[in-house]
Short mmCIF file of C-alpha atoms and ligand atoms in Angstrom, two decimals:
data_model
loop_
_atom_site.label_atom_id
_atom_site.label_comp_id
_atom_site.label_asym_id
_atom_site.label_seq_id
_atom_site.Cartn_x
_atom_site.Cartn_y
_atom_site.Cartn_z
CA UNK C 237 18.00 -3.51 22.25
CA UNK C 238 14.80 -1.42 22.75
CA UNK C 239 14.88 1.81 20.33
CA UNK C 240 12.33 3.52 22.81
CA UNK C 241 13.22 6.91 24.77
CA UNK C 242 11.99 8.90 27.80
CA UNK C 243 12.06 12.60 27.88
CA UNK C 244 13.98 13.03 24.64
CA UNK C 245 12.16 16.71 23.72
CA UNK C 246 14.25 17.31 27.17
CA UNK C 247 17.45 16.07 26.41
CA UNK C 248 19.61 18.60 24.27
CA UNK C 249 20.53 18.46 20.66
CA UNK C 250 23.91 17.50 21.01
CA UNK C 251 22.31 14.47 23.23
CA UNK C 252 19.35 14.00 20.60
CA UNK C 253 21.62 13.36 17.86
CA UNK C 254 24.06 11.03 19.86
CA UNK C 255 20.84 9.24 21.11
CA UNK C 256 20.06 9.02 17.44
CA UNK C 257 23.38 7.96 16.07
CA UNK C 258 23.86 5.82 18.90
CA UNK C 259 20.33 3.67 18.14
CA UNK C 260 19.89 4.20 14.17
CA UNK C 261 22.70 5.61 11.74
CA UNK C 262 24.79 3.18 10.28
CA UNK C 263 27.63 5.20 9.53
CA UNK C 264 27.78 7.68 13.04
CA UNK C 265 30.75 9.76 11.24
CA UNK C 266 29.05 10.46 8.42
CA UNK C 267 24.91 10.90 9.49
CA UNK C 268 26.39 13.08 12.00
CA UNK C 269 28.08 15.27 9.31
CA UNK C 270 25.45 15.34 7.15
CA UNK C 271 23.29 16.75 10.28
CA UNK C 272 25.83 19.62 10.72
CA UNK C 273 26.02 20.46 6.71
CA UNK C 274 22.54 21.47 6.88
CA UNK C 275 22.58 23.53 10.41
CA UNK C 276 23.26 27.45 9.73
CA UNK C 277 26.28 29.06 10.40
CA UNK C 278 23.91 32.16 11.45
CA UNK C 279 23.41 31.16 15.10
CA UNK C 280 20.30 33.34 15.29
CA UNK C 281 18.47 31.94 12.36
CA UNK C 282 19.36 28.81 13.08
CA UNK C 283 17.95 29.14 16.76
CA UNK C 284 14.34 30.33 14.78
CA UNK C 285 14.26 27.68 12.67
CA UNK C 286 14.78 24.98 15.86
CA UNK C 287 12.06 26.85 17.22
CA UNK C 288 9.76 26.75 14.75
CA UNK C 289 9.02 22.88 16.08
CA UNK C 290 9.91 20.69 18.56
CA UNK C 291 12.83 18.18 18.82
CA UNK C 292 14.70 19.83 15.84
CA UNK C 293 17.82 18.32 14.99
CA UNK C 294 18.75 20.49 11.39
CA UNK C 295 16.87 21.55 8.40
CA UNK C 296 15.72 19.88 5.67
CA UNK C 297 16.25 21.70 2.12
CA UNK C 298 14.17 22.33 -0.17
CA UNK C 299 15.08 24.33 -3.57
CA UNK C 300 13.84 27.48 -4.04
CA UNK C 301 13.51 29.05 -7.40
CA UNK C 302 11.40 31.83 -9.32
CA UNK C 303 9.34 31.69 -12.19
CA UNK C 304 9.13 34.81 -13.91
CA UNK C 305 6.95 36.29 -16.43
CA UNK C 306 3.39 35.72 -14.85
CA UNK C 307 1.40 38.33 -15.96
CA UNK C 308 -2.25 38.71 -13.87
CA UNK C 309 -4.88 40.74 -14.20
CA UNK C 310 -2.29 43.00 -15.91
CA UNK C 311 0.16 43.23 -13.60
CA UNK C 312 3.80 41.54 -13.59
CA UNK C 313 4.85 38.95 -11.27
CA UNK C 314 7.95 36.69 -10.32
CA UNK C 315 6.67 33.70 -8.52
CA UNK C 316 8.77 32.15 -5.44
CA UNK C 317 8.27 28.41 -5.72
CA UNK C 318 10.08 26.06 -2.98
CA UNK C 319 9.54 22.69 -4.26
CA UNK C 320 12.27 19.42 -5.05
CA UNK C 321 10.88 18.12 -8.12
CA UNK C 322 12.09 18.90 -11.28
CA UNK C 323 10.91 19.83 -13.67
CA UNK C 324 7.58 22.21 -11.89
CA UNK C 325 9.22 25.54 -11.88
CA UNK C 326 10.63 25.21 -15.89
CA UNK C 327 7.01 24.28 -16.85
CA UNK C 328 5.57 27.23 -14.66
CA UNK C 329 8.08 29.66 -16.26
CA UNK C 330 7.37 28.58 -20.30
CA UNK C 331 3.39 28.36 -19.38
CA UNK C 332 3.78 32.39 -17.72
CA UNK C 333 5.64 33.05 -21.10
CA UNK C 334 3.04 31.41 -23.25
CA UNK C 335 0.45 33.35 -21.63
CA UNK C 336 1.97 36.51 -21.19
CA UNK C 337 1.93 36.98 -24.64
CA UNK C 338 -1.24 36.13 -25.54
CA UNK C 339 -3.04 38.83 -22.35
CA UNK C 340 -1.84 37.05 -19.15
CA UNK C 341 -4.29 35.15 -16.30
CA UNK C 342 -6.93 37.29 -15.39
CA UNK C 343 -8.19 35.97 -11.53
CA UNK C 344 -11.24 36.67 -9.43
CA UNK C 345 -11.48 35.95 -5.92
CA UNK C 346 -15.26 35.04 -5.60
CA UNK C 347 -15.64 34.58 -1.47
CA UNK C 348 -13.66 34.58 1.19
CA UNK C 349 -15.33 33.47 4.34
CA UNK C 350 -13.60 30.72 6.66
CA UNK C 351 -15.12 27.68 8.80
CA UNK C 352 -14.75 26.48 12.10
CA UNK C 353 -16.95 24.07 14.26
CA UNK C 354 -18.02 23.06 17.59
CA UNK C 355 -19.12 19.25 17.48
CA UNK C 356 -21.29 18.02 20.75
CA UNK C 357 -23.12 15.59 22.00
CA UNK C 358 -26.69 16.03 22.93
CA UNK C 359 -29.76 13.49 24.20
CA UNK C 360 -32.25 15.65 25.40
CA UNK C 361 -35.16 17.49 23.03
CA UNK C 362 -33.82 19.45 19.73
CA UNK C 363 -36.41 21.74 20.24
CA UNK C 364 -35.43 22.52 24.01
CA UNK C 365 -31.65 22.69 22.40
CA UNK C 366 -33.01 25.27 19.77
CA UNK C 367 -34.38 27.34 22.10
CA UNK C 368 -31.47 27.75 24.32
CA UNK C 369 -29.32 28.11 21.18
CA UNK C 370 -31.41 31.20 20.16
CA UNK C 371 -30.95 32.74 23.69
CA UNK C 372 -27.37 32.11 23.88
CA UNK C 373 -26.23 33.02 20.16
CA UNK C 374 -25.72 36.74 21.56
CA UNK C 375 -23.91 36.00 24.59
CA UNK C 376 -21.66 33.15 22.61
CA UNK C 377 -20.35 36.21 19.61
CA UNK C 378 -19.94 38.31 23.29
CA UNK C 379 -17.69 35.51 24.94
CA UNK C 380 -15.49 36.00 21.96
CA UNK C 381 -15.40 39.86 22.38
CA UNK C 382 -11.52 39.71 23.49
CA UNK C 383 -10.17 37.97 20.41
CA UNK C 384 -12.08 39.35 18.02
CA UNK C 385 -11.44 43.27 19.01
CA UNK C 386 -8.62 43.64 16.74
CA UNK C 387 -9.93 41.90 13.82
CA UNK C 388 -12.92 43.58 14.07
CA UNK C 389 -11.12 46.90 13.23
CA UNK C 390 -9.50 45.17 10.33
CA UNK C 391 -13.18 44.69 8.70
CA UNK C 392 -13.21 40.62 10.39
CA UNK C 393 -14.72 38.10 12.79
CA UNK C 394 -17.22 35.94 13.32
CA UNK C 395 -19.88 36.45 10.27
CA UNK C 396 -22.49 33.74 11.50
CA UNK C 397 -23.18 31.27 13.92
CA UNK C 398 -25.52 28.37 13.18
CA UNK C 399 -26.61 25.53 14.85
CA UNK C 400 -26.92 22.22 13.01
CA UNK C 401 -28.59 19.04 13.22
CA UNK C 402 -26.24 16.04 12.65
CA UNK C 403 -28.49 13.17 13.67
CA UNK C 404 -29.28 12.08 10.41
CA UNK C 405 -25.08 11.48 10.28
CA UNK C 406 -24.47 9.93 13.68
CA UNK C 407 -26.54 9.91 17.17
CA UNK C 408 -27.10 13.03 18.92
CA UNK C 409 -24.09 14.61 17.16
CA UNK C 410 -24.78 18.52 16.30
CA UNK C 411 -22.74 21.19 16.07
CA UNK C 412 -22.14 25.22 15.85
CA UNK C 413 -21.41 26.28 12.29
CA UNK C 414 -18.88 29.18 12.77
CA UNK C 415 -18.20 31.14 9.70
CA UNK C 416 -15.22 33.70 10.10
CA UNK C 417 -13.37 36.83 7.95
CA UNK C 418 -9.84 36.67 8.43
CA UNK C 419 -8.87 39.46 6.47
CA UNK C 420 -4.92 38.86 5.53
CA UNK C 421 -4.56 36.41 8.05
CA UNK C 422 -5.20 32.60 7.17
CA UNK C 423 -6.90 32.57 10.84
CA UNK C 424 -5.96 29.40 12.00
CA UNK C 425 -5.30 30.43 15.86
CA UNK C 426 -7.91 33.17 15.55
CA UNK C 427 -10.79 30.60 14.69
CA UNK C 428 -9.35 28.01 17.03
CA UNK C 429 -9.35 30.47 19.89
CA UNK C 430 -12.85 31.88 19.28
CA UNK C 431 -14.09 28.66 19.03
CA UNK C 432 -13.17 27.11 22.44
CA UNK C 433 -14.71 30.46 23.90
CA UNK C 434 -17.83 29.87 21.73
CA UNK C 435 -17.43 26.07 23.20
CA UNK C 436 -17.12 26.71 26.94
CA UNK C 437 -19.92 29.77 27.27
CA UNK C 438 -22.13 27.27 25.20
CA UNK C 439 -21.64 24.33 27.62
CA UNK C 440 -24.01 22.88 30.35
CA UNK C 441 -25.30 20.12 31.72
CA UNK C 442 -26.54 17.85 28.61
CA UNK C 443 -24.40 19.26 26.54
CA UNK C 444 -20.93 17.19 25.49
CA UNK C 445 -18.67 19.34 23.91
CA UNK C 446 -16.32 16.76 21.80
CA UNK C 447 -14.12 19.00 20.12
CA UNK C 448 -13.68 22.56 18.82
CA UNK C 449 -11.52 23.13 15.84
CA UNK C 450 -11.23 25.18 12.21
CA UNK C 451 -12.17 23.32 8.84
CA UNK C 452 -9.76 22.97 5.91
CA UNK C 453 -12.43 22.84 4.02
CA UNK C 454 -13.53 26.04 2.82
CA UNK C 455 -15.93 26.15 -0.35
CA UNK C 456 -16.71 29.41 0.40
CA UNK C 457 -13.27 31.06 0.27
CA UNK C 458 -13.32 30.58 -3.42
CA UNK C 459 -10.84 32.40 -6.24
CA UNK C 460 -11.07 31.03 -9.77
CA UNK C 461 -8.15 31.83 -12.56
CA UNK C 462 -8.83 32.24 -16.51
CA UNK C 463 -6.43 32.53 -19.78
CA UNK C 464 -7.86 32.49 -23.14
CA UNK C 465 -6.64 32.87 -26.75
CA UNK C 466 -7.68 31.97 -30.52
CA UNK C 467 -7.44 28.76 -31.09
CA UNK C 468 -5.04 29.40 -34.05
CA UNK C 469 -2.47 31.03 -31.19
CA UNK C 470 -3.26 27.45 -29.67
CA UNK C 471 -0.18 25.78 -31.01
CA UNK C 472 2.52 26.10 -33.85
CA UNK C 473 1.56 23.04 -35.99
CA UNK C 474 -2.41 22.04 -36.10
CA UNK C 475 -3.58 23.89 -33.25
CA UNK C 476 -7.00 22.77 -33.89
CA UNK C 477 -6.55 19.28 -33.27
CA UNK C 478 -4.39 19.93 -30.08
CA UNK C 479 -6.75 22.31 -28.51
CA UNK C 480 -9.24 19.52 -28.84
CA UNK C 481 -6.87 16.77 -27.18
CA UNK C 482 -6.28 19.41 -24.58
CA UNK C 483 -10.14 19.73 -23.92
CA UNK C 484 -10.84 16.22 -24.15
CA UNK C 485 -7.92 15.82 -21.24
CA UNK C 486 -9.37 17.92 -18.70
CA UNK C 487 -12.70 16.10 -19.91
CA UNK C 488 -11.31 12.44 -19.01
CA UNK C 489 -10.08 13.99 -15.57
CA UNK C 490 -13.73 15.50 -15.17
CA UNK C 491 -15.38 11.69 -15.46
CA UNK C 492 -12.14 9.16 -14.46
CA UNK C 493 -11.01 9.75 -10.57
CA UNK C 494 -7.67 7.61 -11.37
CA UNK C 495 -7.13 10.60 -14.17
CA UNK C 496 -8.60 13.10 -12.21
CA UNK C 497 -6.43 12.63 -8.93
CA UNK C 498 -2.85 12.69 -11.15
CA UNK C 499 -4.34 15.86 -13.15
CA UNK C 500 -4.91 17.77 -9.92
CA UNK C 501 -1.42 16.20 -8.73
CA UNK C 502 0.15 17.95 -11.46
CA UNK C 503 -2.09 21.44 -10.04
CA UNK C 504 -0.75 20.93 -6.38
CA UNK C 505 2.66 20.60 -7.73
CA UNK C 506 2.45 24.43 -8.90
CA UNK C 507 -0.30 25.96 -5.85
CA UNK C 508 1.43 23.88 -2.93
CA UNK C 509 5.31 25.47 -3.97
CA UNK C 510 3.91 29.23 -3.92
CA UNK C 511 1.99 28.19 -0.36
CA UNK C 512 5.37 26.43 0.96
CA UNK C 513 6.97 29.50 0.01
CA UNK C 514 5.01 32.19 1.18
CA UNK C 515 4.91 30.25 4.75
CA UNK C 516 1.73 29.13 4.42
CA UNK C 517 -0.07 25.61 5.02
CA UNK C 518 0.33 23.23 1.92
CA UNK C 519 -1.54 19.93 3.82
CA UNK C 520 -4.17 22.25 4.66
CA UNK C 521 -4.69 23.84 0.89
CA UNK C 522 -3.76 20.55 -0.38
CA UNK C 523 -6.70 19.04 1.92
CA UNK C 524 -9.46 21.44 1.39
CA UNK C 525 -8.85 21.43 -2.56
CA UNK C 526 -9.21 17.77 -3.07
CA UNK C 527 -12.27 17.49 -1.20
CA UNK C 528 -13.82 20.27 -3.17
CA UNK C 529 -12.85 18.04 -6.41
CA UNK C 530 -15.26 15.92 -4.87
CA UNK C 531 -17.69 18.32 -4.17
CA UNK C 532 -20.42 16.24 -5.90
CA UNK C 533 -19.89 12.69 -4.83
CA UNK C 534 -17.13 12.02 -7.18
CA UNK C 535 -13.21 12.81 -7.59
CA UNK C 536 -12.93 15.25 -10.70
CA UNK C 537 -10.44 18.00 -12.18
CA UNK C 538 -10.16 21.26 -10.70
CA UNK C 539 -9.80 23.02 -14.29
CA UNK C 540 -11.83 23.26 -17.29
CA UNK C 541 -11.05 23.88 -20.94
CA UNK C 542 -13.60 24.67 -23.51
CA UNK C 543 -13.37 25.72 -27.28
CA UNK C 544 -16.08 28.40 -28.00
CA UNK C 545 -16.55 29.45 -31.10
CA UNK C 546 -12.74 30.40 -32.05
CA UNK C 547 -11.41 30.70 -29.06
CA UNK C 548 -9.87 28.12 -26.29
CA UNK C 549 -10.49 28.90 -22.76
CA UNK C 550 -9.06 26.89 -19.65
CA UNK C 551 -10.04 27.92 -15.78
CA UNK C 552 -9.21 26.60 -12.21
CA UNK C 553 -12.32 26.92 -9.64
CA UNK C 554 -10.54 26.17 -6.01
CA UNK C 555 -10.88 27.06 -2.10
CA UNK C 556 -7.66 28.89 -0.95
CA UNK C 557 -7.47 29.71 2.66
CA UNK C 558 -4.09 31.58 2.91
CA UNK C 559 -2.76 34.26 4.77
CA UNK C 560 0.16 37.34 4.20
CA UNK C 561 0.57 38.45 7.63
CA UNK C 562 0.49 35.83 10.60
CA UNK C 563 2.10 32.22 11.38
CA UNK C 564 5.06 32.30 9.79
CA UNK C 565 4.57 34.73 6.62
CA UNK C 566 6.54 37.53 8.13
CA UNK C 567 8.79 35.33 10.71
CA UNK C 568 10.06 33.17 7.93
CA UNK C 569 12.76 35.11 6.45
CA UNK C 570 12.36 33.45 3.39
CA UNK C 571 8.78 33.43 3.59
CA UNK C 572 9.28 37.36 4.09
CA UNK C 573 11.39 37.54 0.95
CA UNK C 574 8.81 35.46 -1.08
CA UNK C 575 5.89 38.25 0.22
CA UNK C 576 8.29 41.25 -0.83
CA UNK C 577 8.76 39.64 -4.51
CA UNK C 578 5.52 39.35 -5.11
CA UNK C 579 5.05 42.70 -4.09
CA UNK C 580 3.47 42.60 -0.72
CA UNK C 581 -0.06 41.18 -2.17
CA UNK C 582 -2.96 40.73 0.31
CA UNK C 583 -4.27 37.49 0.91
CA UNK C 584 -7.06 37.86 -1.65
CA UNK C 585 -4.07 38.63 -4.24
CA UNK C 586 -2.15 35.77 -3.03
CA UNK C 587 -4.97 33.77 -3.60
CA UNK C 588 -4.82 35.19 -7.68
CA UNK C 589 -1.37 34.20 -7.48
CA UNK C 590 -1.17 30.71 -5.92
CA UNK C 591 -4.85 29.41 -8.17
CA UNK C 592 -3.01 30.90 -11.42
CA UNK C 593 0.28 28.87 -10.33
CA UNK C 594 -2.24 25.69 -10.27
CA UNK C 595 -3.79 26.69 -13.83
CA UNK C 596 -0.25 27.73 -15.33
CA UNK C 597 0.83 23.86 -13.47
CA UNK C 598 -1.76 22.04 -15.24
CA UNK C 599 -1.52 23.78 -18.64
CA UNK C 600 2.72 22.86 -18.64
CA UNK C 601 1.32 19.09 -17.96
CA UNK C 602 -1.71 18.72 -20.06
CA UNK C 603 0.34 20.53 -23.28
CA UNK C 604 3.32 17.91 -22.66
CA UNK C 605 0.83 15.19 -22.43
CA UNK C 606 -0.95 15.63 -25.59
CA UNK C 607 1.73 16.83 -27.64
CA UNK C 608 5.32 15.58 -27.20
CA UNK C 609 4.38 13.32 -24.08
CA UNK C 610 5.62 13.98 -20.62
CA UNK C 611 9.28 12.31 -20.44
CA UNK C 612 10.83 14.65 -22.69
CA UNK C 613 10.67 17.52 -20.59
CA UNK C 614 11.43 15.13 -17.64
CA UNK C 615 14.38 13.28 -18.73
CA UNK C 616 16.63 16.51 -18.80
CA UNK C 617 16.41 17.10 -14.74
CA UNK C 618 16.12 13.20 -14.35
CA UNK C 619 18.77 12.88 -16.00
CA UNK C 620 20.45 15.74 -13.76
CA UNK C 621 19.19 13.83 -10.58
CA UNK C 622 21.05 10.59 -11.96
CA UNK C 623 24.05 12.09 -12.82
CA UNK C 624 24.38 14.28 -9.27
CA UNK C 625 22.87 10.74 -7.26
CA UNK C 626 26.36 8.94 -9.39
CA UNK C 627 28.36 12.22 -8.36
CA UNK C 628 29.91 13.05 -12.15
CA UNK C 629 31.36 15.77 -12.35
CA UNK C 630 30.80 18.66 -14.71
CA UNK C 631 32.82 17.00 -18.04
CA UNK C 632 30.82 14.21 -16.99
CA UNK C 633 27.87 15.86 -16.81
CA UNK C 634 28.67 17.74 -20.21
CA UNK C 635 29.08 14.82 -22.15
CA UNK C 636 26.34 12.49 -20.64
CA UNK C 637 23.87 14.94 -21.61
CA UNK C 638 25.13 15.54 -25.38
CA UNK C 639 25.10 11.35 -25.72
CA UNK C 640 21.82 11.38 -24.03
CA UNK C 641 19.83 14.05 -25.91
CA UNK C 642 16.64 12.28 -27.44
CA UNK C 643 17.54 9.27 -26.47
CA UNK C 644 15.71 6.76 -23.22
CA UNK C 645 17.04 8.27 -19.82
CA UNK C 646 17.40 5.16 -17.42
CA UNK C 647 19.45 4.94 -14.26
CA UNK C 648 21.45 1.76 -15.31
CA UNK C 649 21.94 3.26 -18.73
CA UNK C 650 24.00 6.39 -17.25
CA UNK C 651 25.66 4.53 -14.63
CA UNK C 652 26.95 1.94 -17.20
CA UNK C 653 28.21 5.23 -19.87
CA UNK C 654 29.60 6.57 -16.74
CA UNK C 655 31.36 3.84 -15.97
CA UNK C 656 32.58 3.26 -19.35
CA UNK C 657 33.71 7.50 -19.21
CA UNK C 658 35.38 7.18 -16.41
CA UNK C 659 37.56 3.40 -17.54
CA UNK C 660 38.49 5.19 -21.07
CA UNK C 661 40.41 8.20 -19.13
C1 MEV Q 918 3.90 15.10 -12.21
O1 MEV Q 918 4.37 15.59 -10.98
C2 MEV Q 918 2.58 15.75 -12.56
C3 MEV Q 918 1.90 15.19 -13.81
O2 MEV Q 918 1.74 13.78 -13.68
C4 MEV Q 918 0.55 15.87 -13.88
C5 MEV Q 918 -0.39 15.31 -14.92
O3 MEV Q 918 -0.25 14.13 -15.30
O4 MEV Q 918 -1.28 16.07 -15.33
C6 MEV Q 918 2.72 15.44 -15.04
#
């Protein structure tokens, strides 16, 4: 039997989901109930979230918790984090403690201008093209007049427009270099838009417009994060020797890309919750940060750690493009919420925020790693995620942790104590 459909974005959701039970669930009872668990009571919100995208069926959870006790260039924060691994927000919340009381993260946002491009075609002279560039650059900012009004006022817009030469890439490929200010918004539809009017005043006859879209990539919407202390406030026990290991860490994921990609993992895990949270883009952070790891040719850590003199330092350098008002920062109720507790920041303060999240991240891992190992920390919610996935119950859960405690968390392990529990009552 085909599995193929016509016009399903038309048919309704009550259709959708028979259509879907109909061709794939196995069980039509039960993946139907498990649809309707996760569907709001709240008609409303649920009606916003199905129209948030297409073809929506129910939501998909994810947890959302705090970590509190991030001190930043003075001031106090509680960070929203929506993320489902364990683990991520305990390690942000003992890493804002560490630091808080040893001065906090102090964070600079160094640049903040956006990208978008027009990529053509062209066969005829690039001096000719030149020329007409130069007598069109006025009229193209003009043709983008209408969208740009408003965040003109706001201190935005269109900073620069540049036309490149991309033969040396591909054949007669160049393109107009569009850089933007987006203020608090990330910009996305506001680049887009004044790009395809920048695209269609620009075109004529020899000219192939191919496409006209925003880069992720932003190198030059840049915010950085610090923390520093004595090396003696390093660590309880020989805090020499593990401030070293912890510099010679982010050194291995500075020269070994299969390091350097799990290192900046472990960073995404903390930036990409806090940009999920707020309502803002995690693929597109997530994209534009790991190509600036590779900046220079080669994969590499987006931190650094240094011991100078007496003291151990440890910075993340990354592109941020976020926004606090727009998409769904403000229509996001949650999103909304996540803005309000951290105290209505611009974007250039979310920015602070979400690179010291990545630092505080990185730190938790790094610490764990040369210290105690990683797995310690981990087993305690693994273990939670194997008892919940063998539904024990809270005795259960009680005394499988006690027997457990320092000892190797494996899924067959628990299952078989469970087991055995559960035969002795
Ligand atoms: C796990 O999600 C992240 C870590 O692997 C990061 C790292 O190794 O640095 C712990």
């Amino acid at each position: 039997m085909s599995k193929l459909v016509k016009g399903f974005s038309k048919l309704s959701k009550a259709d959708k989901i028979n259509w879907l039970a109909e061709n794939f669930f196995l069980d039509r009872a039960s993946g139907i109930k498990t649809l309707e668990q996760y569907v709001n009571k709240d008609h409303k919100l649920q009606q916003l979230h199905d129209e948030f995208i297409e073809n929506t069926i129910s939501n998909f959870y994810v947890p959302y918790a705090i970590a509190p006790n991030f001190v930043i260039n003075g001031k106090s924060y509680a960070i929203p984090m929506a993320i489902e691994e364990s683990s991520v927000v305990a390690a942000a919340s003992l890493t804002a403690k560490f630091w808080s009381d040893r001065g906090g993260f102090k964070a600079d946002v160094i640049s903040t201008r956006k990208v978008g491009q027009v990529h053509f075609i062209y066969k005829g002279s690039a001096e000719a093209l030149e020329t007409y560039f130069d007598n069109v650059k006025d009229d193209l900012i003009k043709a983008t007049d209408h969208i740009t009004e408003n965040m003109r006022k706001r201190g935005g817009g269109i900073v620069g427009i540049e036309l490149r030469d991309k033969r040396d890439s591909l054949d007669d490929y160049y393109q107009l270099h569009v850089t933007f200010e987006t203020g608090d918004s990330m910009g996305a539809n506001f680049i887009n838009s004044c790009l395809e009017a920048i695209a269609s005043s620009f075109e004529k006859e020899g000219i192939q417009i191919v496409m006209s879209i925003l880069s992720n990539y932003v190198p030059e919407c840049l915010v950085s994060a610090e923390v520093s202390c004595k090396v003696k406030d390093f660590f309880p026990e020989n805090p020499r020797l593990y401030a070293e290991k912890f510099v010679q860490a982010v050194d291995i994921a500075k020269v070994e890309p299969y390091r350097a990609v799990t290192h900046n993992k472990g960073i995404m895990n903390g930036i990409d919750a806090v940009v999920l949270a707020t309502g803002n883009d995690f693929r597109a952070v997530a994209a534009g940060a790991h190509a600036y790891a590779c900046r220079d040719g080669k994969y590499r850590s987006l931190t650094n750690a240094r011991i100078e003199k007496n003291n151990f330092i440890f910075s993340i350098e990354l592109p941020l493009s976020l926004g606090t008002v727009g998409g769904l920062t403000k229509l996001h109720p949650l999103a909304k919420l996540s803005l309000e507790i951290l105290q209505n920041p611009t974007a250039q303060e979310l920015m602070q925020i979400v690179a010291v999240a990545g630092l505080a991240q990185n730190f938790a891992a790094l610490r764990a790693l040369t210290t105690t190992g990683i797995q310690q920390g981990h087993m305690k919610m693994h273990l939670l995620n194997i008892l919940n996935q063998l539904e024990a119950n809270v005795h259960e859960k009680e005394v499988i942790t006690k027997a457990f405690n320092g000892k190797t968390v494996s899924h067959s392990a628990v299952a078989e104590y469970l087991h055995s529990l559960r035969t002795e009552q």
